[in-house]
Coordinates of C-alpha atoms in Angstrom, one line a residue:
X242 CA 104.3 103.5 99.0
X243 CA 100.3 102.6 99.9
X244 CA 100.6 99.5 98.7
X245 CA 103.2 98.9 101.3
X246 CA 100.9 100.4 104.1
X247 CA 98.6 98.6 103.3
X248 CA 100.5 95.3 103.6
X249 CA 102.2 96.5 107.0
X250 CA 98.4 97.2 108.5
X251 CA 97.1 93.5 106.8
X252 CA 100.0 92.5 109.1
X253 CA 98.9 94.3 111.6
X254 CA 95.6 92.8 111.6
X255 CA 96.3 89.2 111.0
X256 CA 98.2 89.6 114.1
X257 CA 95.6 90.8 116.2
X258 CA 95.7 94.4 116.4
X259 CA 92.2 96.3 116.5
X260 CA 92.1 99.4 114.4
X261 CA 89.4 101.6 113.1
X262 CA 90.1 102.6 109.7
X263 CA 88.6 105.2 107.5
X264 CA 89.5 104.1 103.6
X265 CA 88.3 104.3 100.3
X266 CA 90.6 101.2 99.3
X267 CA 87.5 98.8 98.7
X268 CA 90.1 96.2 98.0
X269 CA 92.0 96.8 101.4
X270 CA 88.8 96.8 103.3
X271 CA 87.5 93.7 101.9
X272 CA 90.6 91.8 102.6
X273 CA 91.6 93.1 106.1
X274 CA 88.6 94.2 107.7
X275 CA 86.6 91.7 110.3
X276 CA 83.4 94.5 109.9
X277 CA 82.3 97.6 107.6
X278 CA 81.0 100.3 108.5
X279 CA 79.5 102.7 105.7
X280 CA 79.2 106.0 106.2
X281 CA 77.2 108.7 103.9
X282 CA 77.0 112.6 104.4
X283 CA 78.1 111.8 108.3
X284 CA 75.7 108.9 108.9
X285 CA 76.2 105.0 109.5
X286 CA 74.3 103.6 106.6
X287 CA 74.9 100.2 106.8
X288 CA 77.0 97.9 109.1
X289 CA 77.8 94.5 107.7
X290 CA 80.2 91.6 107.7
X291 CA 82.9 92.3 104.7
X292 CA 81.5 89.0 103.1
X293 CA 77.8 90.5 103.3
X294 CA 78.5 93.9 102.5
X295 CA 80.9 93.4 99.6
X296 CA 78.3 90.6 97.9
X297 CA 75.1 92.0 99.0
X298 CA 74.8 95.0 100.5
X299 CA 71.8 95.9 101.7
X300 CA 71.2 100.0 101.2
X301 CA 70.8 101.7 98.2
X302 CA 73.1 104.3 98.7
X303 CA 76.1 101.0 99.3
X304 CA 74.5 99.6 96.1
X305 CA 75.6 102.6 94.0
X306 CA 78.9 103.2 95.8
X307 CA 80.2 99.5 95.3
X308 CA 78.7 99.5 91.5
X309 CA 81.0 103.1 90.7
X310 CA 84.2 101.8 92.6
X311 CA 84.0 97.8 92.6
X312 CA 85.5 96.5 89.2
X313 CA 83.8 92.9 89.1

């Protein structure tokens, strides 16, 4: 069932719609979103382009995150 969400809120945003999402779905975010915004114990930590963030984020605290949950 997620993996059809998912592919009904890519939809969504190919077609348009603005949302603000709140996911730990790194691969979901990296595909649909047009901005990141990380968040750590209730504070923006970094704000990035998917592209930028995903590749080369620039925080320490995203640098451990991605390198736990990304599978390169």
């Amino acid at each position: 069932m997620i993996n059809e969400v998912l592919e009904v809120m890519q939809q969504l945003a190919r077609d348009g719609m603005t949302m603000i999402v709140v996911t730990h779905e790194m691969g979901f975010a990296r595909s649909a979103a047009n901005r990141v915004v990380f968040m750590a114990d209730g504070r923006i930590v970094e704000e990035a382009q998917p592209d930028q963030f995903f590749s080369n984020p620039r925080s320490d605290r995203a640098k451990d995150f991605l390198s736990k949950i990304l599978h390169h």
